[in-house]
Amino acid sequence: PQGNATSSAGVDKRAAKPNGCEVLLEEAPIDDAIIATEAGFDLLPGNRDLTAAELKLTDAIARESRLKEQLTKLGDRYAIILIDCPPSLHLLTLNALAAAHSVLIPVQCESMALEGLTDLLDTVKAVRARLNPQLEVEGLLRTMFDVRTALGNDVSAELTKHFGDKVLHSVVPRNVRLAEAPSHGKPINLYDRESRGAIAYLGLAGEMIRKMGLGPARNTGPASTDASSTKATPPPANAPRTPMMKVSA
């Protein structure tokens, strides 16, 4: 756990106290840790302290359900809670899967992507059997896609072949502005909302809202696997927002 989602939201992860670590260890109320961000969503920040939390929870009772217990305390305050998982299948990821209703899996259109996906799907299946019977795979999101490369197209085709309609229409292309945004401490919609990366994620948001039945979504233009032709109209800066919180790993 590195707290990248916290930094990308413009929050100093080193100064974020209390944070997800204290919440998981029950050393601070979750309400005291949640902060509002410039991007318009609330955040439960995280940083490297979460590594210590993972170690301390090793022998704890119901250690896989700590996050679920804390999020339940929030009631119906948020329409959507996004849990950013670390790139591992350790205890923090199990906590996220135990707490979630569904999983959105980003898949880089690169070599070895399918092998890692298989491991994750096996973990989802195990969590569904033992911890969270309602857990579903909401969709697979193709990321870092370059339509000009044979590899990218091959991986995309294999995903569609094996997973069918679980593969989302939205595609996130390789985009310089997406790569730059975290170093500026801003989400892409604040760093460059006209960029292809921002527009791709706007399209994803619309697709997920429709898919999950959360209400009418703004028309974000046609979904496309052609990273050079993705088009959509960004929403006005004062557009109403769905109450949302992000949990950072």
mmCIF file with all atom_site columns, N, CA and C in Angstrom, residues 100-106 121 124 134-142 163-170 207-213:
data_model
loop_
_atom_site.group_PDB
_atom_site.id
_atom_site.type_symbol
_atom_site.label_atom_id
_atom_site.label_alt_id
_atom_site.label_comp_id
_atom_site.label_asym_id
_atom_site.label_entity_id
_atom_site.label_seq_id
_atom_site.pdbx_PDB_ins_code
_atom_site.Cartn_x
_atom_site.Cartn_y
_atom_site.Cartn_z
_atom_site.occupancy
_atom_site.B_iso_or_equiv
_atom_site.pdbx_formal_charge
_atom_site.auth_seq_id
_atom_site.auth_comp_id
_atom_site.auth_asym_id
_atom_site.auth_atom_id
_atom_site.pdbx_PDB_model_num
ATOM 1  N N  . ALA A 1 100 ? -17.130 -5.232  -0.600  1.00 0.00 ? 100 ALA A N  1
ATOM 2  C CA . ALA A 1 100 ? -17.686 -4.721  -1.857  1.00 0.00 ? 100 ALA A CA 1
ATOM 3  C C  . ALA A 1 100 ? -18.937 -5.472  -2.299  1.00 0.00 ? 100 ALA A C  1
ATOM 4  N N  . HIS A 1 101 ? -19.771 -4.769  -3.073  1.00 0.00 ? 101 HIS A N  1
ATOM 5  C CA . HIS A 1 101 ? -20.883 -5.426  -3.758  1.00 0.00 ? 101 HIS A CA 1
ATOM 6  C C  . HIS A 1 101 ? -20.420 -6.020  -5.082  1.00 0.00 ? 101 HIS A C  1
ATOM 7  N N  . SER A 1 102 ? -19.471 -5.344  -5.720  1.00 0.00 ? 102 SER A N  1
ATOM 8  C CA . SER A 1 102 ? -18.993 -5.821  -7.016  1.00 0.00 ? 102 SER A CA 1
ATOM 9  C C  . SER A 1 102 ? -17.577 -5.326  -7.255  1.00 0.00 ? 102 SER A C  1
ATOM 10 N N  . VAL A 1 103 ? -16.952 -5.897  -8.283  1.00 0.00 ? 103 VAL A N  1
ATOM 11 C CA . VAL A 1 103 ? -15.549 -5.626  -8.573  1.00 0.00 ? 103 VAL A CA 1
ATOM 12 C C  . VAL A 1 103 ? -15.405 -5.118  -10.002 1.00 0.00 ? 103 VAL A C  1
ATOM 13 N N  . LEU A 1 104 ? -14.694 -4.016  -10.154 1.00 0.00 ? 104 LEU A N  1
ATOM 14 C CA . LEU A 1 104 ? -14.312 -3.509  -11.469 1.00 0.00 ? 104 LEU A CA 1
ATOM 15 C C  . LEU A 1 104 ? -12.825 -3.795  -11.631 1.00 0.00 ? 104 LEU A C  1
ATOM 16 N N  . ILE A 1 105 ? -12.475 -4.604  -12.626 1.00 0.00 ? 105 ILE A N  1
ATOM 17 C CA . ILE A 1 105 ? -11.099 -5.068  -12.768 1.00 0.00 ? 105 ILE A CA 1
ATOM 18 C C  . ILE A 1 105 ? -10.423 -4.385  -13.956 1.00 0.00 ? 105 ILE A C  1
ATOM 19 N N  . PRO A 1 106 ? -9.440  -3.519  -13.710 1.00 0.00 ? 106 PRO A N  1
ATOM 20 C CA . PRO A 1 106 ? -8.672  -2.948  -14.822 1.00 0.00 ? 106 PRO A CA 1
ATOM 21 C C  . PRO A 1 106 ? -7.681  -3.974  -15.350 1.00 0.00 ? 106 PRO A C  1
ATOM 22 N N  . LEU A 1 121 ? -9.446  -13.565 -10.422 1.00 0.00 ? 121 LEU A N  1
ATOM 23 C CA . LEU A 1 121 ? -10.779 -14.158 -10.507 1.00 0.00 ? 121 LEU A CA 1
ATOM 24 C C  . LEU A 1 121 ? -10.905 -15.372 -9.594  1.00 0.00 ? 121 LEU A C  1
ATOM 25 N N  . VAL A 1 124 ? -11.555 -13.875 -6.220  1.00 0.00 ? 124 VAL A N  1
ATOM 26 C CA . VAL A 1 124 ? -12.944 -13.420 -6.136  1.00 0.00 ? 124 VAL A CA 1
ATOM 27 C C  . VAL A 1 124 ? -13.868 -14.608 -5.873  1.00 0.00 ? 124 VAL A C  1
ATOM 28 N N  . GLN A 1 134 ? -22.495 -12.252 -2.081  1.00 0.00 ? 134 GLN A N  1
ATOM 29 C CA . GLN A 1 134 ? -23.084 -11.319 -3.045  1.00 0.00 ? 134 GLN A CA 1
ATOM 30 C C  . GLN A 1 134 ? -22.060 -10.710 -4.005  1.00 0.00 ? 134 GLN A C  1
ATOM 31 N N  . LEU A 1 135 ? -20.803 -10.997 -3.822  1.00 0.00 ? 135 LEU A N  1
ATOM 32 C CA . LEU A 1 135 ? -19.756 -10.364 -4.629  1.00 0.00 ? 135 LEU A CA 1
ATOM 33 C C  . LEU A 1 135 ? -19.862 -10.781 -6.093  1.00 0.00 ? 135 LEU A C  1
ATOM 34 N N  . GLU A 1 136 ? -19.885 -9.795  -6.973  1.00 0.00 ? 136 GLU A N  1
ATOM 35 C CA . GLU A 1 136 ? -19.969 -10.050 -8.408  1.00 0.00 ? 136 GLU A CA 1
ATOM 36 C C  . GLU A 1 136 ? -18.862 -9.296  -9.133  1.00 0.00 ? 136 GLU A C  1
ATOM 37 N N  . VAL A 1 137 ? -18.505 -9.796  -10.306 1.00 0.00 ? 137 VAL A N  1
ATOM 38 C CA . VAL A 1 137 ? -17.590 -9.063  -11.183 1.00 0.00 ? 137 VAL A CA 1
ATOM 39 C C  . VAL A 1 137 ? -18.430 -8.121  -12.032 1.00 0.00 ? 137 VAL A C  1
ATOM 40 N N  . GLU A 1 138 ? -18.288 -6.825  -11.781 1.00 0.00 ? 138 GLU A N  1
ATOM 41 C CA . GLU A 1 138 ? -19.085 -5.828  -12.502 1.00 0.00 ? 138 GLU A CA 1
ATOM 42 C C  . GLU A 1 138 ? -18.616 -5.684  -13.939 1.00 0.00 ? 138 GLU A C  1
ATOM 43 N N  . GLY A 1 139 ? -17.309 -5.796  -14.150 1.00 0.00 ? 139 GLY A N  1
ATOM 44 C CA . GLY A 1 139 ? -16.804 -5.663  -15.512 1.00 0.00 ? 139 GLY A CA 1
ATOM 45 C C  . GLY A 1 139 ? -15.291 -5.646  -15.558 1.00 0.00 ? 139 GLY A C  1
ATOM 46 N N  . LEU A 1 140 ? -14.777 -5.841  -16.753 1.00 0.00 ? 140 LEU A N  1
ATOM 47 C CA . LEU A 1 140 ? -13.340 -5.771  -17.013 1.00 0.00 ? 140 LEU A CA 1
ATOM 48 C C  . LEU A 1 140 ? -13.076 -4.523  -17.840 1.00 0.00 ? 140 LEU A C  1
ATOM 49 N N  . LEU A 1 141 ? -12.175 -3.686  -17.367 1.00 0.00 ? 141 LEU A N  1
ATOM 50 C CA . LEU A 1 141 ? -11.859 -2.424  -18.039 1.00 0.00 ? 141 LEU A CA 1
ATOM 51 C C  . LEU A 1 141 ? -10.500 -2.525  -18.715 1.00 0.00 ? 141 LEU A C  1
ATOM 52 N N  . ARG A 1 142 ? -10.487 -2.375  -20.031 1.00 0.00 ? 142 ARG A N  1
ATOM 53 C CA . ARG A 1 142 ? -9.216  -2.398  -20.764 1.00 0.00 ? 142 ARG A CA 1
ATOM 54 C C  . ARG A 1 142 ? -8.513  -1.055  -20.590 1.00 0.00 ? 142 ARG A C  1
ATOM 55 N N  . PHE A 1 163 ? -14.476 -13.586 -21.955 1.00 0.00 ? 163 PHE A N  1
ATOM 56 C CA . PHE A 1 163 ? -15.346 -12.999 -20.941 1.00 0.00 ? 163 PHE A CA 1
ATOM 57 C C  . PHE A 1 163 ? -16.573 -12.296 -21.504 1.00 0.00 ? 163 PHE A C  1
ATOM 58 N N  . GLY A 1 164 ? -16.698 -12.217 -22.810 1.00 0.00 ? 164 GLY A N  1
ATOM 59 C CA . GLY A 1 164 ? -17.917 -11.721 -23.434 1.00 0.00 ? 164 GLY A CA 1
ATOM 60 C C  . GLY A 1 164 ? -18.360 -10.365 -22.942 1.00 0.00 ? 164 GLY A C  1
ATOM 61 N N  . ASP A 1 165 ? -19.632 -10.284 -22.488 1.00 0.00 ? 165 ASP A N  1
ATOM 62 C CA . ASP A 1 165 ? -20.193 -8.986  -22.116 1.00 0.00 ? 165 ASP A CA 1
ATOM 63 C C  . ASP A 1 165 ? -19.693 -8.476  -20.767 1.00 0.00 ? 165 ASP A C  1
ATOM 64 N N  . LYS A 1 166 ? -18.823 -9.234  -20.099 1.00 0.00 ? 166 LYS A N  1
ATOM 65 C CA . LYS A 1 166 ? -18.181 -8.700  -18.897 1.00 0.00 ? 166 LYS A CA 1
ATOM 66 C C  . LYS A 1 166 ? -17.126 -7.649  -19.252 1.00 0.00 ? 166 LYS A C  1
ATOM 67 N N  . VAL A 1 167 ? -16.684 -7.647  -20.516 1.00 0.00 ? 167 VAL A N  1
ATOM 68 C CA . VAL A 1 167 ? -15.717 -6.645  -20.974 1.00 0.00 ? 167 VAL A CA 1
ATOM 69 C C  . VAL A 1 167 ? -16.478 -5.356  -21.270 1.00 0.00 ? 167 VAL A C  1
ATOM 70 N N  . LEU A 1 168 ? -16.140 -4.287  -20.579 1.00 0.00 ? 168 LEU A N  1
ATOM 71 C CA . LEU A 1 168 ? -16.849 -3.022  -20.753 1.00 0.00 ? 168 LEU A CA 1
ATOM 72 C C  . LEU A 1 168 ? -16.591 -2.426  -22.126 1.00 0.00 ? 168 LEU A C  1
ATOM 73 N N  . HIS A 1 169 ? -17.550 -1.642  -22.601 1.00 0.00 ? 169 HIS A N  1
ATOM 74 C CA . HIS A 1 169 ? -17.362 -0.935  -23.871 1.00 0.00 ? 169 HIS A CA 1
ATOM 75 C C  . HIS A 1 169 ? -16.288 0.149   -23.733 1.00 0.00 ? 169 HIS A C  1
ATOM 76 N N  . SER A 1 170 ? -16.236 0.772   -22.568 1.00 0.00 ? 170 SER A N  1
ATOM 77 C CA . SER A 1 170 ? -15.262 1.841   -22.350 1.00 0.00 ? 170 SER A CA 1
ATOM 78 C C  . SER A 1 170 ? -13.842 1.288   -22.391 1.00 0.00 ? 170 SER A C  1
ATOM 79 N N  . GLU A 1 207 ? -20.994 4.752   -18.295 1.00 0.00 ? 207 GLU A N  1
ATOM 80 C CA . GLU A 1 207 ? -21.323 3.341   -18.524 1.00 0.00 ? 207 GLU A CA 1
ATOM 81 C C  . GLU A 1 207 ? -21.616 2.624   -17.206 1.00 0.00 ? 207 GLU A C  1
ATOM 82 N N  . MET A 1 208 ? -20.828 2.888   -16.178 1.00 0.00 ? 208 MET A N  1
ATOM 83 C CA . MET A 1 208 ? -21.036 2.217   -14.897 1.00 0.00 ? 208 MET A CA 1
ATOM 84 C C  . MET A 1 208 ? -22.335 2.661   -14.235 1.00 0.00 ? 208 MET A C  1
ATOM 85 N N  . ILE A 1 209 ? -22.661 3.939   -14.344 1.00 0.00 ? 209 ILE A N  1
ATOM 86 C CA . ILE A 1 209 ? -23.913 4.431   -13.769 1.00 0.00 ? 209 ILE A CA 1
ATOM 87 C C  . ILE A 1 209 ? -25.100 3.740   -14.424 1.00 0.00 ? 209 ILE A C  1
ATOM 88 N N  . ARG A 1 210 ? -25.051 3.623   -15.749 1.00 0.00 ? 210 ARG A N  1
ATOM 89 C CA . ARG A 1 210 ? -26.135 2.918   -16.449 1.00 0.00 ? 210 ARG A CA 1
ATOM 90 C C  . ARG A 1 210 ? -26.155 1.442   -16.079 1.00 0.00 ? 210 ARG A C  1
ATOM 91 N N  . LYS A 1 211 ? -25.001 0.828   -16.057 1.00 0.00 ? 211 LYS A N  1
ATOM 92 C CA . LYS A 1 211 ? -24.897 -0.613  -15.801 1.00 0.00 ? 211 LYS A CA 1
ATOM 93 C C  . LYS A 1 211 ? -25.386 -0.984  -14.405 1.00 0.00 ? 211 LYS A C  1
ATOM 94 N N  . MET A 1 212 ? -25.099 -0.133  -13.439 1.00 0.00 ? 212 MET A N  1
ATOM 95 C CA . MET A 1 212 ? -25.460 -0.420  -12.055 1.00 0.00 ? 212 MET A CA 1
ATOM 96 C C  . MET A 1 212 ? -26.831 0.127   -11.677 1.00 0.00 ? 212 MET A C  1
ATOM 97 N N  . GLY A 1 213 ? -27.503 0.784   -12.626 1.00 0.00 ? 213 GLY A N  1
ATOM 98 C CA . GLY A 1 213 ? -28.840 1.280   -12.375 1.00 0.00 ? 213 GLY A CA 1
ATOM 99 C C  . GLY A 1 213 ? -28.896 2.379   -11.338 1.00 0.00 ? 213 GLY A C  1
#
